[in-house]
Amino acid sequence: MAEQIISTEFADVMQKSFVDYAMSVITSRAVPDVRDGLKPVQRRVLYAMHELGLNFDKPHRKSARIVGDTMGKYHPHGDSSIYEALVVMEQDFKKGMALVDGHGNFGSIEGDSPAAMRYTEARLKKFTQEVYLKDLDKNVINFLSNFDETEQEPEVLPVRVPNILVNGADGIAVGMVTSIPPHNLGEVILAVEAFIEKEEISTKELMEYIKGPDFPTGGIVINQSELEEIYRTGSGKIKVRGKLEFEPAKKKNERDKLVITEIPYTLIGSNLGKLLADIAGLVEAKKTTDIVDILNQSSKEGIRIVLELRKNADIEKLSNLLYKKTKLEDTFGVNMLTIINGKPEKLGIRDIIRHYLDFQIDLVSRKYQYLLKKELEKKEIKEGLMRAYDCLDLIIEIIRGSRSIKEVKKCLISGETSKIQFKKQTSQKAAAKLNFTEAQATAILELRLQKLVGLEIQALEKEYKEILKNIAQYTDILENHSSMLRVIQKDLEAIRKEFSLERRTEILNAQAAVYEEAPIAEQEIVFTMDRFGYAKTMDLSTYERNTETIEHENKYVFRCMNTDRICIFTDTGNMHQIKMLDIPFGKLRDKGRPIDNLGNYSSAGEAIVGIFTFSYIRERKLFFATTKGMVKLVDASEFDVNRKTVMATKLEEFDKVVCVCPVLENETEVLLSSHGGYMLRFSLEEVSEKKKSAIGVRGMKLAEKDYIEQAFLLENEQEMFTYRNNKVAVSRVKEMKRDEKGTKLRL
């Protein structure tokens, strides 16, 4: 076949490819289906375990075997994502109802990683078998070909509860995110039953059953009044608090304790360590003096973080401080995004239940169509056998007089007697009237002699009556919508009675935590930072007694107020801010703390070109110069921001900042010196004032491979400046215009 080249716009190809990729990520990776509430990887793991026969009453099997089967048959996207999905479905602190029964180290609530999959073992939970995988053999769902068309996998699992509400979901796709909190199984089932009874039920009425999210970590939801709007629209913010319990001292040598027994759901994992660090930070910063010691006594039994208190500690004030200043009160963002008919859509709980119920009706319809078909087949067989008992002697005579099974079948089905020898003419006439179906004829020929006794015949009649009863029941279910809904309700009620758990999360309307910080007493202090980057502040009197020593041992020393902040300008064009109160206050010989640990500044990738207090530069212009000779002035008010790090200046590729200088009143000239020994002196008035987001204007023409090494601001009538550790007269550098090559200076 000849090659055909199709010309098209590159933008069109990119757009189509990106949309295809985005939809693939959304529908096949990150967002769960509204019907079974599972992402594809979760569905495939559970089905692979079902196919391996890992039932709740069977021994555990290695997780590596489960991951291998899932990846080889259904999910060719790498073993790490499959094992992660398996682990999460086992972790009862993440799921409302855990779906996998794990054996071994599957991680912890504190963020410990699970053991490798070659060490852990798993099997299905009884809940998963009964509620998620039951009736797979009854043609209740569609099966699709897998990625290489060698296996069949379910399109969805026949989950019998609204799993998307029970276990929640989270996932980040392309341009969208899903975040659904877990809920109490019993409450969700009651809400579904209420929806069945009254289809036009409102969200507010549904919330009489679903009180709110039920996080496996417990905690307290404190904005109950906002939940109705969140559940109606499918998005919003749920405020969750941890639970605090006061334990008074029981012995003389013991201390009172404030114990964190439950945490917000958002703190699962590494955030729990951050909570402990934040509490310790409050103590270090002297925000509270009530906490004497912090002990993490959490175990498999649950969370227990003990705060030992000083005598007569103010419990209410301390509780409010913890809620206000740490993640002990946090926000869970809700965005109920699900896949409906292959497309992402945001739903409220009422719509989620409606889609779930439509799915259940489809499952029940297909199940009872399958069962009805089976019962009709049984009925046909039983009717044939019962007829056969009435003419058993004739059938035996037909069998004895024939030469093959084929001849017997033909006679039983159509009365063909030409090739069969009969003892009596009357038998041949009777045989010619036979008209069994093919299924009945096969059953008659497979009938064992022991089935011909009287009791067996009575059992057959009893089975036939039971079959007729089942057929009537199944037909009623399929033909009457109310009967079908009763079946769904009956199944849900059985699941609720066997598997539902007590609610763990408390729902209430609580007042916002109120904590008023004591006003900071303003005082003058001294900031110091040595050449190794260790910073501290100290008392002014200490500095005045040891001025010479302090200035000799430190690279940066300046007086400031304790309410001020320092601005660190770096060669990468960034400005980092650190509050003076965040810098440790120390004595003369205290080492201080690395400046890297106090803010966002990192000495690994950035070099400091200037450190100033904001109060010093507030009313001034800042002069910037870069290695490529770009210069500009920026009003310091642009750096009056709350963020810890902002862009101080825009840089060209491979350019770096060499100078950031506050412009003083008597500074009137700029002096630029290059690595190649050229110097250019020009008026400061020629430097344009720009925004911090601008590159600036060219200050000096540079030869190829040359670059600016130093930049100075010269005072009016200044006579000398320091260049490469040499004192140089200003008069040796001829005054020129900006954007010239400058003068070659020989020392």
XYZ file of C-alpha atoms in Angstrom:
747
model
C 0.000 0.000 0.000
C 1.427 3.382 -0.999
C 2.368 5.744 1.832
C -0.015 8.658 2.237
C 1.101 11.881 3.937
C -1.655 14.029 5.422
C -0.793 17.693 6.025
C -2.411 19.342 9.041
C -1.870 22.219 11.438
C 0.563 21.410 14.254
C -1.663 23.263 16.747
C -4.629 21.061 15.786
C -2.597 17.885 16.299
C -1.320 19.107 19.680
C -4.812 20.114 20.801
C -6.347 16.765 19.837
C -3.480 14.802 21.391
C -3.669 16.750 24.637
C -7.451 16.380 24.893
C -7.162 12.618 24.236
C -4.443 12.321 26.879
C -6.396 14.403 29.400
C -9.580 12.373 28.949
C -7.596 9.143 29.274
C -6.116 10.290 32.592
C -9.503 11.500 33.843
C -11.575 8.456 32.896
C -8.980 5.662 33.094
C -6.777 6.655 36.006
C -7.712 9.387 38.457
C -11.487 9.755 38.774
C -13.852 7.005 40.037
C -16.962 5.775 38.240
C -20.204 6.891 39.916
C -21.611 3.345 39.655
C -19.096 1.378 41.725
C -17.085 4.304 43.131
C -13.795 2.705 42.066
C -10.885 3.844 39.954
C -9.806 1.384 37.250
C -6.721 0.237 39.181
C -8.784 -0.491 42.322
C -11.398 -2.370 40.285
C -8.732 -4.452 38.575
C -6.936 -5.322 41.819
C -10.175 -6.538 43.439
C -11.146 -8.547 40.350
C -7.689 -10.121 40.135
C -7.973 -11.150 43.810
C -11.428 -12.586 43.083
C -10.045 -14.567 40.147
C -7.193 -15.862 42.354
C -9.780 -17.121 44.825
C -8.458 -15.015 47.708
C -11.652 -15.291 49.728
C -11.898 -14.109 53.325
C -11.917 -17.715 54.582
C -8.862 -18.750 52.538
C -5.157 -18.202 53.411
C -3.471 -14.889 52.557
C -1.335 -14.745 49.396
C 1.751 -12.667 48.662
C 0.945 -9.147 47.508
C 3.530 -9.577 44.739
C 1.378 -12.337 43.239
C -1.710 -10.099 43.271
C 0.236 -7.182 41.749
C 1.750 -9.481 39.104
C -1.630 -10.884 38.051
C -3.201 -7.424 37.951
C -0.391 -5.939 35.873
C -0.026 -8.901 33.514
C -3.728 -9.307 32.817
C -5.470 -5.962 33.315
C -3.377 -2.912 34.305
C -0.086 -2.508 32.379
C 0.938 0.756 34.069
C 3.662 -0.379 36.461
C 3.657 -2.314 39.706
C 4.084 0.651 42.076
C 0.668 2.186 41.310
C -1.017 -1.223 41.649
C 0.635 -1.969 44.999
C -0.181 1.527 46.249
C -3.862 0.970 45.393
C -3.782 -2.397 47.191
C -2.192 -0.808 50.263
C -4.711 2.049 50.428
C -7.642 -0.384 50.211
C -6.183 -2.199 53.227
C -5.616 0.895 55.386
C -8.647 1.264 57.638
C -7.470 4.752 58.673
C -7.947 5.972 55.080
C -11.085 4.096 54.025
C -14.550 4.207 55.570
C -14.701 0.441 54.978
C -11.394 -1.307 54.217
C -11.728 -3.703 51.273
C -8.565 -5.784 51.676
C -7.435 -7.888 54.632
C -3.686 -7.379 54.884
C -1.073 -9.448 56.677
C 2.208 -7.667 57.418
C 3.357 -4.056 57.382
C 0.916 -2.014 55.286
C 2.107 1.368 56.605
C 0.796 3.470 59.450
C -1.299 6.549 60.107
C 1.919 8.431 60.903
C 3.185 8.070 57.336
C 5.431 5.020 57.661
C 5.862 3.315 54.300
C 4.485 -0.210 53.797
C 6.886 -3.113 53.451
C 7.805 -4.234 49.933
C 5.142 -6.316 48.218
C 7.323 -9.427 48.413
C 6.923 -9.361 52.206
C 3.228 -8.540 52.669
C 0.217 -10.782 52.086
C -3.432 -10.054 51.412
C -6.880 -11.466 50.791
C -10.384 -10.084 50.347
C -12.513 -9.025 53.287
C -15.902 -10.660 53.775
C -17.520 -7.233 53.207
C -15.801 -6.971 49.811
C -16.862 -10.450 48.747
C -20.473 -10.028 49.801
C -20.999 -6.422 48.669
C -18.543 -5.754 45.821
C -18.015 -9.054 44.009
C -21.195 -11.045 44.544
C -23.203 -12.184 41.479
C -20.346 -11.696 39.008
C -21.346 -15.106 37.603
C -24.931 -14.012 36.914
C -24.329 -11.754 33.894
C -25.075 -8.594 35.905
C -22.344 -6.473 34.313
C -20.606 -6.147 30.965
C -17.136 -7.530 30.408
C -14.564 -5.855 28.156
C -11.409 -7.108 26.486
C -8.224 -6.233 28.352
C -5.341 -4.220 26.862
C -4.075 -7.091 24.654
C -7.464 -8.771 24.133
C -6.378 -12.013 25.808
C -8.563 -11.640 28.910
C -11.948 -10.260 29.870
C -12.335 -7.696 32.678
C -15.472 -6.139 34.207
C -16.529 -2.691 33.040
C -17.607 -1.989 36.637
C -18.002 -4.204 39.702
C -21.538 -5.048 40.906
C -21.134 -3.020 44.104
C -24.338 -3.060 46.137
C -23.742 0.106 48.211
C -22.884 3.694 47.142
C -19.145 3.080 47.505
C -18.273 6.565 46.272
C -19.886 7.932 49.452
C -18.917 5.116 51.824
C -15.199 5.088 51.014
C -14.840 8.501 49.418
C -12.283 9.190 46.714
C -9.373 11.440 45.875
C -7.469 11.935 42.656
C -5.718 14.552 40.570
C -6.370 14.470 36.836
C -5.488 16.942 34.071
C -7.101 20.257 34.979
C -9.445 18.784 37.572
C -9.431 17.093 40.949
C -11.819 14.846 42.854
C -12.051 14.873 46.635
C -14.965 13.051 48.271
C -14.981 12.399 52.032
C -15.893 8.951 53.424
C -19.289 8.467 55.105
C -20.865 6.039 57.531
C -22.127 2.879 55.796
C -25.265 2.575 57.934
C -26.238 6.217 57.407
C -25.705 6.016 53.640
C -27.908 2.900 53.391
C -30.663 4.597 55.401
C -30.450 7.606 53.055
C -30.797 5.313 50.008
C -33.847 3.647 51.574
C -35.351 7.084 52.194
C -34.689 8.010 48.541
C -36.456 4.810 47.439
C -39.482 5.710 49.555
C -39.548 9.316 48.310
C -37.788 9.981 45.018
C -38.285 13.771 45.204
C -36.559 13.887 48.608
C -34.418 17.006 49.167
C -30.775 17.229 50.192
C -31.842 18.613 53.565
C -34.117 15.601 54.147
C -31.340 13.202 53.103
C -29.111 14.825 55.715
C -31.456 13.584 58.424
C -29.792 10.234 57.659
C -26.337 11.261 56.394
C -25.306 13.628 59.184
C -22.026 14.495 57.471
C -18.724 12.854 56.641
C -17.544 10.026 58.891
C -13.769 10.066 58.819
C -11.996 6.873 59.950
C -9.700 9.065 62.069
C -12.690 10.463 63.975
C -12.375 14.141 64.817
C -15.040 16.834 64.955
C -16.665 18.577 61.966
C -17.378 22.100 63.242
C -19.285 23.748 60.356
C -22.464 21.651 60.333
C -24.523 24.591 59.051
C -22.501 24.668 55.802
C -22.822 20.942 55.020
C -26.210 21.206 53.280
C -24.812 23.607 50.670
C -21.720 21.426 50.226
C -23.824 18.292 49.713
C -26.228 20.104 47.389
C -23.557 21.541 45.072
C -20.877 18.884 45.458
C -18.145 21.322 46.493
C -17.079 23.317 49.513
C -14.849 23.181 52.563
C -15.374 21.025 55.633
C -13.636 22.230 58.799
C -12.334 19.371 60.936
C -10.816 19.477 64.400
C -8.883 16.906 66.334
C -10.233 15.818 69.705
C -8.598 16.952 72.949
C -9.067 15.300 76.326
C -7.852 16.674 79.649
C -6.348 14.124 82.054
C -5.682 15.540 85.530
C -2.661 14.269 87.452
C -3.431 11.220 89.607
C -0.217 11.220 91.659
C 1.895 13.895 93.294
C 4.855 13.456 90.944
C 2.666 13.464 87.816
C 1.599 16.428 85.663
C -1.761 17.310 84.188
C -2.047 16.184 80.583
C -3.857 17.449 77.491
C -4.168 14.460 75.158
C -4.883 14.518 71.412
C -6.920 11.322 70.899
C -8.258 11.969 67.389
C -6.819 13.963 64.502
C -8.258 15.595 61.385
C -8.406 13.237 58.384
C -6.048 15.584 56.504
C -3.196 14.840 58.947
C -2.821 11.201 57.875
C 0.810 10.538 56.966
C 3.656 13.022 57.140
C 1.364 15.854 58.265
C 1.157 14.234 61.702
C 4.887 14.855 62.109
C 4.332 18.459 61.047
C 1.663 18.822 63.743
C 4.173 17.733 66.389
C 6.789 20.111 64.955
C 4.281 22.987 64.968
C 3.391 22.348 68.617
C 7.086 22.256 69.503
C 7.527 25.494 67.529
C 4.878 27.208 69.663
C 6.832 26.263 72.766
C 10.166 27.401 71.292
C 8.671 30.715 70.163
C 7.234 31.183 73.658
C 3.688 31.429 72.265
C 2.766 29.258 75.247
C 4.492 28.355 78.480
C 1.820 25.847 79.509
C 3.398 22.869 77.676
C 6.299 21.221 79.509
C 6.781 18.102 77.348
C 5.374 16.517 74.168
C 5.061 12.709 73.965
C 3.805 10.739 70.972
C 2.328 7.555 72.447
C 0.345 6.595 69.325
C 0.119 2.892 68.492
C -2.029 0.429 66.552
C -4.736 1.033 69.155
C -5.044 4.669 68.076
C -3.697 8.213 68.269
C -2.400 9.433 71.627
C -0.287 12.582 71.622
C 0.333 13.677 75.209
C 1.061 17.302 76.113
C 2.338 17.468 79.699
C 1.298 20.757 81.302
C 2.648 23.035 83.963
C 0.595 23.542 87.087
C -2.561 25.659 86.728
C -2.316 25.753 82.905
C -5.171 27.538 81.096
C -6.708 24.574 79.208
C -9.210 26.605 77.169
C -6.597 29.134 76.065
C -4.139 26.369 75.153
C -6.807 24.449 73.194
C -7.697 27.565 71.201
C -3.999 28.182 70.520
C -3.564 24.640 69.163
C -6.640 24.954 66.950
C -5.601 28.399 65.687
C -1.864 27.949 65.183
C -1.500 24.275 64.179
C -3.179 21.805 61.833
C -5.181 20.363 64.731
C -7.987 22.300 63.032
C -7.818 21.854 59.273
C -9.927 22.118 56.140
C -11.012 19.224 53.902
C -11.788 20.493 50.406
C -14.792 18.738 48.847
C -15.161 18.342 45.084
C -17.503 15.463 44.225
C -16.276 14.814 40.691
C -17.188 11.414 39.217
C -17.345 9.677 35.843
C -20.846 9.389 34.379
C -21.242 7.676 30.989
C -17.538 8.217 30.286
C -17.553 11.940 31.144
C -16.513 13.773 34.325
C -19.324 15.521 36.207
C -19.667 17.126 39.647
C -22.638 15.869 41.677
C -24.369 16.476 44.997
C -25.265 13.530 47.225
C -28.829 13.382 45.920
C -27.637 12.911 42.334
C -25.006 10.401 43.452
C -27.715 8.308 45.143
C -29.961 8.623 42.072
C -27.217 7.338 39.761
C -26.402 4.587 42.248
C -30.053 3.487 42.340
C -30.272 3.436 38.528
C -27.202 1.183 38.565
C -28.776 -1.108 41.190
C -31.976 -1.404 39.159
C -29.885 -2.433 36.150
C -27.962 -4.987 38.257
C -31.112 -6.467 39.780
C -32.866 -6.590 36.376
C -29.978 -8.464 34.783
C -29.612 -10.769 37.784
C -33.263 -11.807 37.823
C -33.424 -12.114 34.047
C -30.534 -14.545 34.358
C -32.189 -16.400 37.269
C -35.551 -16.492 35.444
C -33.903 -17.959 32.380
C -32.276 -20.647 34.533
C -35.568 -21.446 36.279
C -37.397 -21.700 32.943
C -34.734 -24.129 31.754
C -35.194 -26.152 34.947
C -38.968 -26.042 34.494
C -38.622 -27.426 30.984
C -36.437 -30.262 32.251
C -38.682 -31.098 35.213
C -41.786 -31.139 33.007
C -40.041 -33.495 30.637
C -38.987 -35.839 33.448
C -42.481 -35.838 34.939
C -43.941 -36.770 31.536
C -41.245 -39.395 31.172
C -42.307 -41.078 34.434
C -45.792 -41.571 32.956
C -44.400 -43.502 29.952
C -41.252 -44.976 31.456
C -41.811 -48.491 30.061
C -42.215 -47.074 26.554
C -38.984 -45.058 26.844
C -37.105 -48.156 28.044
C -38.509 -50.127 25.089
C -37.391 -47.362 22.699
C -33.891 -47.398 24.185
C -33.628 -51.205 23.979
C -34.927 -51.252 20.412
C -32.571 -48.600 19.043
C -28.997 -48.885 17.840
C -27.771 -45.379 18.802
C -28.470 -42.471 21.138
C -29.166 -40.356 18.068
C -32.081 -42.608 17.079
C -33.510 -42.502 20.616
C -33.321 -38.695 20.729
C -34.955 -38.406 17.334
C -37.795 -40.627 18.468
C -38.292 -38.743 21.756
C -38.283 -35.346 20.030
C -40.196 -35.956 16.807
C -41.740 -39.453 17.160
C -39.484 -40.980 14.447
C -39.829 -44.798 14.897
C -38.669 -46.200 11.531
C -35.264 -47.343 12.774
C -36.407 -48.696 16.166
C -37.631 -52.251 16.797
C -40.709 -52.473 19.053
C -42.113 -55.608 20.705
C -45.656 -54.369 20.396
C -47.468 -52.474 17.705
C -49.187 -50.347 20.338
C -45.776 -49.225 21.638
C -44.773 -48.030 18.176
C -47.990 -46.032 17.866
C -47.454 -44.478 21.319
C -43.832 -43.644 20.482
C -44.901 -41.855 17.316
C -46.834 -39.377 19.457
C -43.830 -38.320 21.614
C -42.755 -34.640 21.324
C -40.182 -33.886 24.033
C -37.861 -30.899 23.575
C -34.177 -31.503 22.924
C -33.270 -30.433 26.471
C -35.923 -32.779 27.901
C -34.729 -35.677 25.745
C -31.133 -35.134 26.884
C -32.230 -35.045 30.553
C -34.271 -38.250 30.119
C -31.293 -40.089 28.623
C -29.044 -38.867 31.446
C -31.531 -40.012 34.108
C -30.086 -42.555 36.576
C -32.044 -45.656 37.572
C -31.936 -44.659 41.262
C -34.083 -41.641 40.385
C -36.968 -43.948 39.482
C -37.896 -44.802 43.077
C -41.123 -43.352 44.478
C -39.516 -40.908 46.907
C -37.419 -39.395 44.133
C -40.516 -38.823 42.055
C -42.123 -37.003 44.983
C -38.983 -34.850 45.345
C -39.191 -34.029 41.656
C -42.760 -32.810 42.045
C -41.701 -30.747 45.071
C -38.806 -29.192 43.098
C -41.188 -28.416 40.253
C -43.517 -26.525 42.595
C -40.518 -24.593 43.972
C -39.446 -23.712 40.435
C -42.929 -22.418 39.607
C -42.843 -20.341 42.782
C -39.435 -18.874 41.823
C -40.600 -18.112 38.306
C -43.595 -16.223 39.665
C -41.375 -14.315 42.102
C -38.745 -13.403 39.486
C -41.386 -12.389 36.971
C -43.003 -10.144 39.563
C -39.656 -8.505 40.343
C -38.944 -7.869 36.663
C -42.414 -6.631 35.788
C -43.165 -4.535 38.890
C -40.886 -1.614 39.733
C -42.029 -1.581 43.373
C -41.122 -5.249 43.791
C -37.652 -4.570 42.403
C -37.148 -1.673 44.825
C -38.211 -3.928 47.727
C -35.504 -6.419 46.716
C -32.902 -3.646 46.701
C -34.088 -2.425 50.104
C -33.994 -5.942 51.541
C -30.409 -6.444 50.323
C -29.319 -3.062 51.704
C -30.923 -3.741 55.076
C -29.104 -7.084 55.342
C -25.782 -5.366 54.517
C -26.452 -2.617 57.071
C -27.226 -5.096 59.850
C -24.126 -7.195 59.183
C -21.453 -4.645 58.306
C -22.338 -1.136 59.540
C -20.134 0.537 62.166
C -20.729 3.191 64.785
C -20.165 6.793 63.653
C -16.642 7.979 64.462
C -16.762 11.683 63.532
C -18.769 14.128 65.623
C -20.820 16.740 63.718
C -21.639 20.086 65.321
C -21.621 23.847 64.939
C -18.687 25.107 66.971
C -17.446 28.618 67.542
C -14.218 29.573 65.825
C -11.153 29.211 68.012
C -10.289 32.592 69.487
C -6.712 33.295 70.471
C -5.403 36.777 71.050
C -1.651 37.073 71.055
C -0.115 39.300 73.667
C 1.251 42.463 72.016
C 4.995 42.260 71.389
C 7.071 44.714 73.380
C 9.050 46.661 70.800
C 12.768 46.864 71.495
C 15.981 47.515 69.623
C 18.153 44.465 68.999
C 21.190 43.561 66.870
C 21.131 41.071 63.978
C 24.321 39.128 63.242
C 25.217 36.496 60.643
C 28.676 34.935 60.316
C 30.368 33.867 57.092
C 29.015 30.314 57.519
C 25.409 31.560 57.441
C 24.555 31.165 61.154
C 22.205 33.952 62.233
C 20.926 35.208 65.588
C 19.758 38.348 67.315
C 21.087 39.701 70.582
C 20.513 42.358 73.190
C 21.722 45.872 72.284
C 23.692 46.198 75.540
C 25.609 42.983 74.742
C 26.532 44.396 71.336
C 27.673 47.719 72.749
C 29.967 45.951 75.238
C 31.491 43.698 72.549
C 31.198 45.751 69.353
C 34.703 45.103 68.035
C 34.558 41.327 68.606
C 31.065 40.958 67.114
C 31.866 42.962 63.957
C 35.126 41.046 63.466
C 33.467 37.598 63.754
C 30.371 38.292 61.627
C 29.813 39.144 57.977
C 26.547 41.035 58.541
C 25.845 43.145 61.647
C 23.150 45.817 62.001
C 20.830 47.295 64.595
C 17.077 46.947 64.114
C 13.753 46.572 65.908
C 12.504 43.140 66.968
C 9.249 43.795 65.022
C 11.157 44.321 61.764
C 12.058 41.774 59.092
C 15.171 41.160 57.017
C 15.135 41.087 53.221
C 17.680 38.741 51.630
C 18.441 39.500 47.966
C 20.168 36.710 46.025
C 22.017 36.372 42.735
C 19.114 34.387 41.242
C 16.876 37.463 41.388
C 14.842 36.424 44.424
C 14.045 38.258 47.650
C 13.461 36.154 50.797
C 11.895 37.588 53.947
C 12.402 36.433 57.533
C 10.758 37.996 60.567
C 13.165 39.071 63.294
C 10.976 37.198 65.784
C 11.659 33.976 63.847
C 15.419 34.400 64.273
C 16.701 32.860 67.538
C 17.593 35.338 70.278
C 20.904 34.410 71.857
C 23.878 35.377 73.950
C 27.294 36.490 72.718
C 28.733 32.985 72.297
C 25.553 31.282 71.046
C 26.044 29.912 67.547
C 22.586 30.757 66.200
C 20.799 28.828 63.461
C 21.613 28.450 59.741
C 19.747 31.105 57.764
C 18.661 28.276 55.404
C 16.519 26.790 58.192
C 14.682 30.013 58.989
C 13.027 30.777 55.648
C 12.897 29.728 52.002
C 16.461 30.836 51.238
C 18.790 27.952 50.315
C 22.535 28.490 50.200
C 22.857 25.419 47.955
C 21.504 27.217 44.882
C 21.649 30.924 45.708
C 24.291 33.417 46.828
C 23.447 36.455 48.939
C 24.166 39.813 47.302
C 22.495 41.967 49.949
C 20.771 41.794 53.334
C 18.797 44.759 54.694
C 16.006 45.362 57.159
C 12.791 46.415 55.510
C 12.578 49.526 57.687
C 15.971 50.611 56.267
C 14.934 50.298 52.613
C 11.213 51.177 53.005
C 11.467 54.798 51.782
C 14.324 54.246 49.322
C 14.979 53.150 45.761
C 16.990 49.968 45.198
C 19.704 49.882 42.555
C 20.097 46.530 40.719
C 23.029 45.499 38.493
C 23.589 42.137 36.776
C 26.535 40.286 35.243
C 25.262 41.092 31.721
C 25.381 44.818 32.480
C 21.642 45.395 33.013
C 20.748 48.098 35.563
C 17.557 49.554 37.006
C 16.017 51.273 40.021
C 13.080 49.715 41.894
C 10.932 51.396 44.529
C 11.306 49.383 47.757
C 7.558 49.592 48.391
C 7.206 46.789 45.818
C 8.786 44.457 48.372
C 6.241 45.237 51.090
C 4.571 41.828 50.720
C 3.504 39.005 53.042
C 4.987 36.152 51.029
C 8.250 34.678 52.241
C 9.754 34.694 48.743
C 9.126 36.986 45.774
C 10.892 37.703 42.487
C 13.085 40.764 43.038
C 14.030 41.219 39.375
C 13.571 39.491 36.050
C 16.776 38.025 34.576
C 17.819 37.022 31.096
C 19.058 33.476 30.543
C 22.395 32.787 32.313
C 22.324 36.258 33.927
C 22.881 36.860 37.662
C 22.480 39.756 40.072
C 25.805 41.209 41.294
C 24.549 44.218 43.245
C 21.467 45.348 45.165
C 22.073 48.707 46.859
C 19.661 51.096 48.600
C 20.183 54.565 47.096
C 21.224 57.119 49.717
C 20.533 60.862 49.394
C 24.107 61.863 48.517
C 24.766 59.026 46.012
C 24.695 60.454 42.501
C 26.871 58.216 40.284
C 27.102 54.570 39.224
C 30.417 52.752 38.754
C 30.447 49.420 36.917
C 33.597 47.277 36.648
C 33.961 44.239 34.399
C 36.002 41.100 34.783
C 38.096 42.217 31.804
C 39.264 45.347 33.687
C 36.924 47.926 32.097
C 35.190 50.579 34.205
C 32.311 52.859 33.387
C 31.175 55.835 35.501
C 27.900 57.570 34.676
C 25.165 59.568 36.366
C 22.575 57.720 38.450
C 19.918 59.870 36.749
C 20.468 57.831 33.550
C 19.202 54.649 35.291
C 15.493 54.153 34.658
C 13.084 53.273 37.437
C 11.328 49.990 36.623
C 9.008 47.465 38.202
C 10.547 44.474 39.953
C 9.249 42.269 37.136
C 11.290 44.194 34.501
C 14.783 43.342 33.236
C 16.049 46.935 33.216
C 18.241 48.892 30.779
C 21.782 48.199 29.597
C 24.318 49.981 31.764
C 27.547 48.968 30.015
C 28.593 47.506 26.671
C 30.580 44.322 27.296
C 33.013 42.453 25.119
C 32.270 38.808 24.306
C 32.750 36.591 27.390
C 33.247 39.665 29.613
C 30.858 40.294 32.510
C 30.193 42.770 35.289
C 32.177 41.866 38.385
C 31.338 44.763 40.709
C 28.932 47.688 40.886
C 29.149 50.777 43.131
C 27.080 53.788 43.957
C 29.353 56.815 44.447
C 28.594 59.679 46.763
C 28.703 63.258 45.534
C 32.363 64.442 45.417
C 33.624 61.000 46.565
C 37.373 60.797 46.002
C 38.304 57.106 46.495
C 36.718 53.666 46.070
C 37.925 50.093 46.706
C 38.532 47.880 43.670
C 40.054 44.384 44.016
C 41.317 45.274 47.505
C 43.034 48.424 46.176
C 42.180 52.042 46.890
C 41.517 53.795 43.571
C 40.867 57.487 42.933
C 37.483 58.185 41.378
C 39.157 60.729 39.051
C 41.020 57.875 37.272
C 37.678 56.710 35.792
C 36.438 59.184 33.214
C 32.732 60.097 33.500
C 30.794 58.927 30.435
C 27.269 58.152 29.344
C 25.372 54.955 30.174
C 25.674 52.097 27.661
C 29.305 52.788 26.698
C 32.317 50.484 26.810
C 34.126 52.369 29.574
C 37.802 52.864 30.424
C 40.480 50.149 30.734
C 41.941 50.570 34.218
C 45.445 49.346 35.036
C 46.366 49.074 38.705
